[in-house]
Coordinates of C-alpha atoms in Angstrom, one line a residue:
M1 CA 18.1 12.3 4.7
K2 CA 16.4 13.2 1.5
L3 CA 13.3 11.4 0.3
A4 CA 11.4 11.9 -3.0
V5 CA 7.8 10.9 -3.7
V6 CA 6.9 10.3 -7.3
G7 CA 3.2 10.9 -7.6
G8 CA 3.4 13.6 -4.9
G9 CA 0.3 15.2 -6.2
S10 CA -1.8 12.2 -5.1
T11 CA -4.6 12.8 -2.7
Y12 CA -2.9 10.0 -0.6
T13 CA 0.1 12.3 0.0
P14 CA -1.1 14.1 3.1
E15 CA -1.4 10.7 4.8
L16 CA 2.2 10.1 4.0
I17 CA 3.2 13.6 5.2
D18 CA 1.4 13.2 8.5
G19 CA 3.4 10.0 9.1
F20 CA 6.7 11.7 8.3
A21 CA 5.8 14.5 10.7
R22 CA 4.6 12.3 13.6
L23 CA 7.4 9.7 13.3
R24 CA 10.3 12.0 12.7
D25 CA 12.4 10.3 15.4
T26 CA 12.1 7.1 13.5
L27 CA 12.8 8.7 10.1
P28 CA 14.5 12.1 10.4
V29 CA 13.7 13.6 7.0
R30 CA 15.9 16.6 6.1
E31 CA 14.3 17.2 2.7
L32 CA 11.2 15.8 1.1
V33 CA 10.6 16.4 -2.6
L34 CA 7.1 15.9 -4.1
I35 CA 7.2 15.1 -7.8
D36 CA 4.3 15.2 -10.2
P37 CA 3.5 16.5 -13.7
A38 CA 0.2 18.0 -12.5
T39 CA 1.7 21.2 -11.3
E40 CA -1.5 22.9 -10.1
R41 CA -2.5 20.0 -8.0
L42 CA 1.1 19.5 -6.8
E43 CA 1.4 23.0 -5.5
L44 CA -1.9 22.6 -3.6
I45 CA -0.8 19.5 -1.9
G46 CA 2.7 20.8 -1.4
A47 CA 1.3 23.8 0.5
L48 CA -0.8 21.6 2.7
A49 CA 2.3 19.4 3.4
R50 CA 4.3 22.4 4.6
R51 CA 1.4 23.4 6.9
I52 CA 1.3 19.9 8.4
F53 CA 5.0 19.9 9.0
A54 CA 4.8 23.4 10.6
R55 CA 1.9 22.4 12.8
Q56 CA 4.0 19.5 14.2
D57 CA 7.2 21.6 14.4
H58 CA 9.0 19.4 11.9
P59 CA 12.2 21.1 10.7
G60 CA 12.3 19.3 7.3
L61 CA 12.2 21.2 4.0
I62 CA 9.3 20.3 1.6
T63 CA 9.8 21.2 -2.1
T64 CA 7.8 20.4 -5.2
T65 CA 8.8 19.9 -8.8
S66 CA 7.6 18.4 -12.1
D67 CA 11.2 17.7 -13.1
L68 CA 11.7 14.0 -12.2
D69 CA 15.5 14.0 -12.7
A70 CA 16.0 17.0 -10.5
G71 CA 13.6 15.8 -7.9
V72 CA 15.3 12.4 -7.4
A73 CA 18.9 13.7 -7.5
D74 CA 20.7 12.8 -4.2
A75 CA 17.6 11.1 -2.8
D76 CA 18.3 8.3 -0.3
A77 CA 14.9 6.7 -1.1
V78 CA 12.3 7.2 -3.8
L79 CA 8.7 6.3 -3.1
I80 CA 6.6 5.6 -6.2
Q81 CA 2.8 6.0 -5.9
L82 CA 1.3 6.3 -9.4
R83 CA -2.0 5.8 -11.2
I84 CA -1.4 5.8 -14.9
G85 CA -4.5 7.1 -16.6
G86 CA -6.0 8.4 -13.3
Q87 CA -9.4 7.6 -12.0
A88 CA -10.8 7.5 -15.6
A89 CA -8.6 4.5 -16.4
R90 CA -9.6 2.9 -13.1
L91 CA -13.3 3.4 -14.0
Q92 CA -12.7 1.5 -17.2
D93 CA -10.9 -1.3 -15.4
E94 CA -13.9 -1.7 -13.1
T95 CA -16.4 -1.6 -15.9
W96 CA -15.6 -3.5 -19.1
P97 CA -14.8 -6.9 -17.4
L98 CA -18.3 -6.9 -16.0
E99 CA -19.5 -7.1 -19.6
C100 CA -18.0 -10.6 -19.7
G101 CA -19.4 -11.6 -16.4
C102 CA -16.0 -11.1 -14.7
V103 CA -15.1 -9.1 -11.6
G104 CA -14.2 -5.5 -12.4
Q105 CA -11.4 -4.5 -10.1
E106 CA -8.3 -2.4 -10.4
T107 CA -5.7 -5.0 -9.2
T108 CA -7.5 -8.3 -9.6
G109 CA -8.5 -10.1 -12.7
A110 CA -8.6 -8.5 -16.2
G111 CA -8.7 -5.0 -14.8
G112 CA -5.6 -5.7 -12.8
L113 CA -3.9 -6.9 -15.9
A114 CA -4.8 -3.7 -17.7
K115 CA -3.3 -1.6 -14.9
A116 CA -0.1 -3.7 -15.0
L117 CA 0.3 -3.2 -18.7
R118 CA -0.1 0.6 -18.3
T119 CA 2.1 0.9 -15.3
V120 CA 5.1 -1.4 -15.6
P121 CA 6.8 0.5 -18.5
V122 CA 6.3 3.9 -16.8
V123 CA 7.7 2.7 -13.4
L124 CA 10.7 1.0 -15.1
D125 CA 11.5 4.3 -16.9
I126 CA 11.3 6.2 -13.6
A127 CA 13.5 3.6 -11.9
D128 CA 16.1 3.8 -14.7
R129 CA 16.3 7.6 -14.2
V130 CA 16.6 7.2 -10.5
R131 CA 19.5 4.8 -11.0
R132 CA 21.2 7.2 -13.3
A133 CA 20.8 10.0 -10.8
N134 CA 21.7 8.0 -7.7
P135 CA 22.5 4.3 -8.0
D136 CA 22.5 3.8 -4.3
A137 CA 18.9 5.0 -3.8
W138 CA 16.2 2.6 -2.6
I139 CA 13.0 2.4 -4.5
I140 CA 9.9 1.8 -2.4
D141 CA 6.9 0.8 -4.6
F142 CA 3.4 1.4 -3.5
T143 CA 2.0 1.4 -7.0
N144 CA -0.4 -1.3 -7.8
P145 CA -0.4 -4.1 -8.8
V146 CA 2.5 -4.1 -6.3
G147 CA 3.6 -7.7 -6.8
I148 CA 4.0 -7.4 -10.6
V149 CA 5.5 -3.9 -10.5
T150 CA 8.0 -5.0 -7.8
R151 CA 8.9 -8.1 -9.9
A152 CA 9.6 -5.9 -12.9
L153 CA 11.8 -3.6 -10.8
L154 CA 13.8 -6.5 -9.3
K155 CA 14.1 -8.3 -12.7
A156 CA 15.7 -5.1 -14.1
G157 CA 18.2 -5.1 -11.2
H158 CA 16.8 -2.2 -9.2
K159 CA 17.2 -1.8 -5.4
A160 CA 13.5 -2.1 -4.8
V161 CA 11.0 -3.2 -2.2
G162 CA 7.2 -3.5 -2.7
L163 CA 4.9 -2.2 0.1
C164 CA 1.2 -2.8 0.8
N165 CA -1.0 -1.7 3.7
V166 CA -3.1 -4.9 4.0
A167 CA -0.8 -6.5 6.6
I168 CA -0.4 -3.5 8.8
G169 CA -4.2 -3.0 8.7
F170 CA -4.7 -6.5 10.0
Q171 CA -2.0 -5.9 12.7
R172 CA -3.8 -2.8 13.9
K173 CA -7.2 -4.5 13.8
F174 CA -6.1 -7.5 15.7
A175 CA -4.2 -5.5 18.3
A176 CA -7.4 -3.5 19.0
L177 CA -9.5 -6.6 19.3
L178 CA -7.0 -8.2 21.7
D179 CA -6.3 -4.9 23.6
V180 CA -2.6 -5.0 23.0
T181 CA -0.2 -2.7 21.2
P182 CA 0.5 -3.3 17.5
A183 CA 4.1 -3.9 18.3
E184 CA 3.1 -7.0 20.2
I185 CA 1.4 -8.6 17.2
H186 CA 3.4 -10.7 14.7
L187 CA 1.5 -12.1 11.7
D188 CA 2.4 -15.3 9.9
H189 CA 1.4 -13.6 6.6
V190 CA 1.9 -15.6 3.5
G191 CA 1.1 -15.3 -0.2
L192 CA 1.3 -12.8 -3.0
N193 CA 0.4 -9.1 -3.0
H194 CA -3.5 -9.0 -2.7
L195 CA -3.5 -12.8 -2.3
T196 CA -2.5 -13.4 1.3
W197 CA -3.6 -15.3 4.4
E198 CA -2.9 -14.7 8.0
T199 CA -2.2 -18.3 9.2
A200 CA -1.2 -17.3 12.7
V201 CA -1.4 -14.2 15.0
R202 CA 1.5 -14.3 17.5
L203 CA 2.0 -12.3 20.6
G204 CA 5.5 -11.1 21.3
G205 CA 7.2 -11.8 18.0
P206 CA 7.9 -14.5 15.4
G207 CA 8.2 -17.2 18.1
G208 CA 5.3 -16.1 20.2
T209 CA 2.1 -17.8 21.1
D210 CA -0.4 -18.2 18.3
V211 CA -3.7 -16.6 19.5
L212 CA -5.5 -16.8 16.1
P213 CA -7.9 -19.6 17.2
G214 CA -9.0 -17.7 20.2
L215 CA -9.3 -14.5 18.3
L216 CA -11.6 -16.1 15.7
A217 CA -13.6 -17.8 18.4
E218 CA -14.2 -14.5 20.3
H219 CA -14.1 -11.9 17.5
G220 CA -14.9 -14.0 14.3
D221 CA -18.1 -12.0 13.6
A222 CA -16.2 -8.7 13.6
V223 CA -13.4 -10.0 11.4
A224 CA -15.8 -11.7 8.9
A225 CA -17.9 -8.5 8.7
D226 CA -14.7 -6.5 7.7
L227 CA -13.9 -9.1 5.1
R228 CA -17.5 -9.3 3.9
L229 CA -17.3 -13.1 4.1
P230 CA -19.5 -15.4 6.1
R231 CA -18.3 -16.2 9.6
A232 CA -18.6 -19.9 8.7
V233 CA -15.9 -19.5 6.0
L234 CA -13.4 -18.3 8.6
D235 CA -14.3 -21.0 11.0
R236 CA -13.8 -23.7 8.3
L237 CA -10.5 -22.2 7.0
G238 CA -9.1 -21.4 10.4
V239 CA -7.1 -18.5 8.9
V240 CA -7.9 -14.9 7.9
P241 CA -7.8 -14.3 4.2
S242 CA -7.1 -10.9 2.7
Y243 CA -10.3 -9.0 1.8
Y244 CA -9.1 -9.4 -1.8
L245 CA -9.8 -13.1 -1.5
R246 CA -13.5 -12.3 -1.7
Y247 CA -13.0 -11.8 -5.4
F248 CA -12.0 -15.5 -5.6
Y249 CA -14.2 -17.1 -2.8
A250 CA -17.4 -15.2 -3.8
H251 CA -16.7 -14.1 -7.3
D252 CA -20.2 -14.4 -8.8
E253 CA -21.7 -12.7 -5.8
V254 CA -19.3 -9.8 -6.2
V255 CA -20.0 -9.5 -9.9
R256 CA -23.7 -9.2 -9.1
E257 CA -23.0 -6.5 -6.5
L258 CA -20.8 -4.5 -8.8
G259 CA -23.5 -4.5 -11.5
E260 CA -26.0 -3.0 -9.1
K261 CA -24.1 -0.1 -7.6
P262 CA -21.8 2.8 -8.6
S263 CA -18.2 1.8 -9.1
R264 CA -15.5 2.4 -6.5
A265 CA -13.7 4.5 -9.1
A266 CA -16.7 6.9 -9.3
E267 CA -16.9 7.0 -5.5
V268 CA -13.2 7.8 -5.2
A269 CA -13.3 10.4 -8.0
A270 CA -16.0 12.3 -6.1
M271 CA -14.1 11.9 -2.8
E272 CA -10.9 13.3 -4.5
R273 CA -12.8 16.4 -5.7
E274 CA -13.9 17.0 -2.1
L275 CA -10.5 16.4 -0.7
L276 CA -8.8 18.7 -3.1
A277 CA -11.3 21.4 -2.1
L278 CA -10.4 20.8 1.5
Y279 CA -6.7 20.9 0.7
G280 CA -7.1 24.3 -0.8
D281 CA -8.2 25.8 2.6
P282 CA -5.1 27.8 3.8
A283 CA -6.3 27.2 7.4
L284 CA -6.1 23.4 7.1
D285 CA -2.9 22.1 8.7
E286 CA -3.7 18.4 9.3
K287 CA -5.0 15.5 7.2
P288 CA -8.8 15.7 7.1
A289 CA -11.0 12.9 8.5
L290 CA -12.3 12.3 5.0
L291 CA -8.9 11.0 3.9
A292 CA -9.5 7.8 6.0
K293 CA -12.2 6.8 3.6
R294 CA -10.0 7.2 0.5
G295 CA -8.0 4.0 1.3
G296 CA -4.4 3.4 2.2
A297 CA -4.9 3.3 5.9
F298 CA -1.6 3.1 7.9
Y299 CA 0.3 3.5 4.6
S300 CA 2.4 6.2 6.2
E301 CA 3.4 4.1 9.2
A302 CA 4.4 1.2 6.9
A303 CA 6.4 3.5 4.6
V304 CA 8.2 5.2 7.5
D305 CA 9.1 1.8 9.1
L306 CA 10.4 0.4 5.8
A307 CA 12.4 3.5 4.8
A308 CA 13.9 3.7 8.3
A309 CA 15.0 0.1 8.2
L310 CA 16.5 0.4 4.8
L311 CA 18.3 3.7 5.5
G312 CA 19.1 3.1 9.2
G313 CA 18.4 6.6 10.3
G314 CA 17.1 8.0 13.6
G315 CA 15.1 5.2 15.3
G316 CA 15.7 2.9 12.3
G317 CA 17.7 -0.2 12.1
P318 CA 16.9 -3.8 11.3
S319 CA 13.2 -4.6 11.8
V320 CA 10.7 -7.3 10.8
Q321 CA 7.8 -6.2 8.6
V322 CA 5.7 -7.5 5.7
V323 CA 7.1 -6.6 2.3
N324 CA 7.0 -7.7 -1.3
T325 CA 10.4 -9.2 -2.3
L326 CA 12.1 -12.1 -4.0
N327 CA 11.0 -15.6 -3.0
N328 CA 14.5 -17.1 -3.0
G329 CA 13.4 -20.5 -1.7
T330 CA 11.0 -19.2 1.0
L331 CA 8.0 -21.0 -0.7
P332 CA 9.7 -24.0 -2.3
F333 CA 7.0 -24.6 -4.8
L334 CA 7.7 -21.2 -6.5
A335 CA 10.7 -20.1 -8.5
D336 CA 13.3 -18.1 -6.7
D337 CA 12.6 -15.0 -8.8
A338 CA 8.9 -14.9 -7.9
V339 CA 7.9 -12.0 -5.8
I340 CA 6.0 -12.9 -2.6
E341 CA 4.5 -11.0 0.3
V342 CA 5.7 -12.2 3.7
Q343 CA 7.4 -11.1 6.9
A344 CA 11.0 -10.2 6.3
R345 CA 14.0 -8.9 8.2
V346 CA 14.8 -5.6 6.7
D347 CA 18.1 -3.7 7.0
G348 CA 20.4 -1.7 4.8
S349 CA 21.0 -4.6 2.5
G350 CA 17.3 -5.0 1.9
P351 CA 14.7 -7.6 3.0
T352 CA 15.4 -11.2 3.8
P353 CA 12.2 -13.3 4.1
L354 CA 11.7 -15.1 7.4
S355 CA 11.0 -18.9 7.1
V356 CA 7.4 -19.8 6.9
A357 CA 5.5 -23.0 7.2
R358 CA 4.6 -24.5 3.9
P359 CA 1.1 -23.3 3.1
D360 CA -1.8 -25.8 3.0
P361 CA -2.5 -27.0 -0.6
L362 CA -5.7 -25.0 -0.5
Y363 CA -3.6 -21.8 -0.5
A364 CA -0.4 -23.0 -2.2
G365 CA -2.4 -24.1 -5.2
L366 CA -3.9 -20.6 -5.7
I367 CA -0.6 -19.0 -5.0
S368 CA 1.1 -21.1 -7.7
H369 CA -1.8 -20.4 -10.2
V370 CA -1.7 -16.6 -9.7
T371 CA 2.1 -16.6 -9.9
A372 CA 1.9 -18.3 -13.3
Y373 CA -0.5 -15.6 -14.4
E374 CA 1.9 -12.9 -13.0
D375 CA 4.7 -14.4 -15.1
L376 CA 2.7 -14.0 -18.2
A377 CA 1.3 -10.6 -17.2
L378 CA 4.9 -9.3 -16.7
D379 CA 5.9 -10.7 -20.1
A380 CA 3.0 -8.9 -21.7
A381 CA 3.8 -5.6 -19.9
L382 CA 7.5 -5.8 -21.0
R383 CA 7.0 -7.0 -24.6
G384 CA 3.4 -6.2 -25.6
G385 CA 1.4 -8.1 -28.1
R386 CA -2.2 -9.3 -28.2
E387 CA -1.3 -12.9 -27.9
R388 CA 0.7 -12.3 -24.7
V389 CA -2.3 -10.5 -23.2
F390 CA -4.6 -13.4 -24.2
R391 CA -2.2 -15.9 -22.6
A392 CA -2.1 -14.0 -19.3
L393 CA -5.9 -13.8 -19.2
L394 CA -6.3 -17.5 -20.1
A395 CA -4.0 -18.3 -17.2
H396 CA -5.8 -16.2 -14.6
P397 CA -7.9 -18.4 -12.3
L398 CA -10.8 -15.9 -12.6
V399 CA -10.9 -16.3 -16.4
G400 CA -9.5 -19.6 -17.6
Q401 CA -11.8 -20.1 -20.6
F402 CA -10.9 -19.6 -24.2
D403 CA -13.9 -17.5 -25.3
L404 CA -13.9 -15.5 -22.2
A405 CA -10.2 -14.7 -22.5
E406 CA -10.7 -13.6 -26.2
G407 CA -13.5 -11.2 -25.3
L408 CA -11.6 -9.7 -22.4
T409 CA -8.5 -9.3 -24.5
D410 CA -10.5 -7.4 -27.1
R411 CA -12.0 -5.1 -24.5
L412 CA -8.7 -4.5 -22.7
L413 CA -6.9 -3.4 -25.8
A414 CA -9.8 -1.2 -27.0
H415 CA -10.0 0.6 -23.7
N416 CA -6.2 1.1 -23.3
K417 CA -5.0 2.2 -26.7
E418 CA -4.0 5.6 -25.3
H419 CA -1.6 4.0 -22.9
L420 CA -0.3 1.0 -24.9
P421 CA 1.6 2.1 -28.1
W422 CA 1.7 -1.4 -29.4
A423 CA -2.1 -2.0 -29.0

């Protein structure tokens, strides 16, 4: 099969390549095309990708191109991993919200809205071109904010599934704590992208025994430390929230922290410079250890499993995994066309969410609130306009005040004029 990666010049890409190489029995890739307009960087990463394949005796062909239409032609699946504006735009997203006393983060709050506004039109243009080249191709979106981007794709009628690595990270973490294989762990994972809770951890599959209470009793300190939340919070909730929930549960504390240290964008930019220097070493034929600090852990395994289930090749076939897809009644308090992040059965026809217990009002309320924000955010991304941006910010649970939304709107538009023609 042929796969294409839009944003193939990303420093993430060697992680993906490593997964394709190691898991070739699950996903037998005949040709892999890396697509990126940054040709110098693309060739650097393309050369490393070929060395990784050669080291692991993978017979697949790796090519590179800056021509999107040529690259996606005849592709069975197209993976999209973009950052419009690069780390410079991310730095802005993490900085100007702090001026208003709000969290500065690339997917949550006002910064996340800015990223959605920049990203949705570009991804939709790419998807339209993929559909013209090959209407049967699946689109796998790893581009943040995944929930909003996936909703835009599905609203436009594309064959698309959103993917995040949070759930697979929890699965691997819990398996290690319980000394079992990851395949034995099934998560009752519910919510929206970057707004999820693990309400049960089951051994042996969807109907297995819930071991979450015992896991928290024995390993609660370790789990809380990873989330940077007090152990008492986990004990009181009885569930494991995504680490993104810290922006909600400890917002003011996070804002203070962010004002006292270098931004994550600055850290990542420095890391990327070091990674690119490593990638340029012709002797390097495996992903470097530094890449683990870049983020996106287990992204490759999740991507391989999803593509294999959608395409049915090699060791693929129907499987159960966490994806971002249409609600379609799964959470009855949301519209059918909302995009949720839950366990789903995935096969060649796409994902079908598994039934989930109705979330406690403590979680359902926040899910509903953020879904309303995402409705307005997508409308602003599709149609533009200052008033639509303001409405989305006013609806966000981390904003919600008239003067605050006004100030954030002014800053968002001022910092994103380069990417928003209507601003």
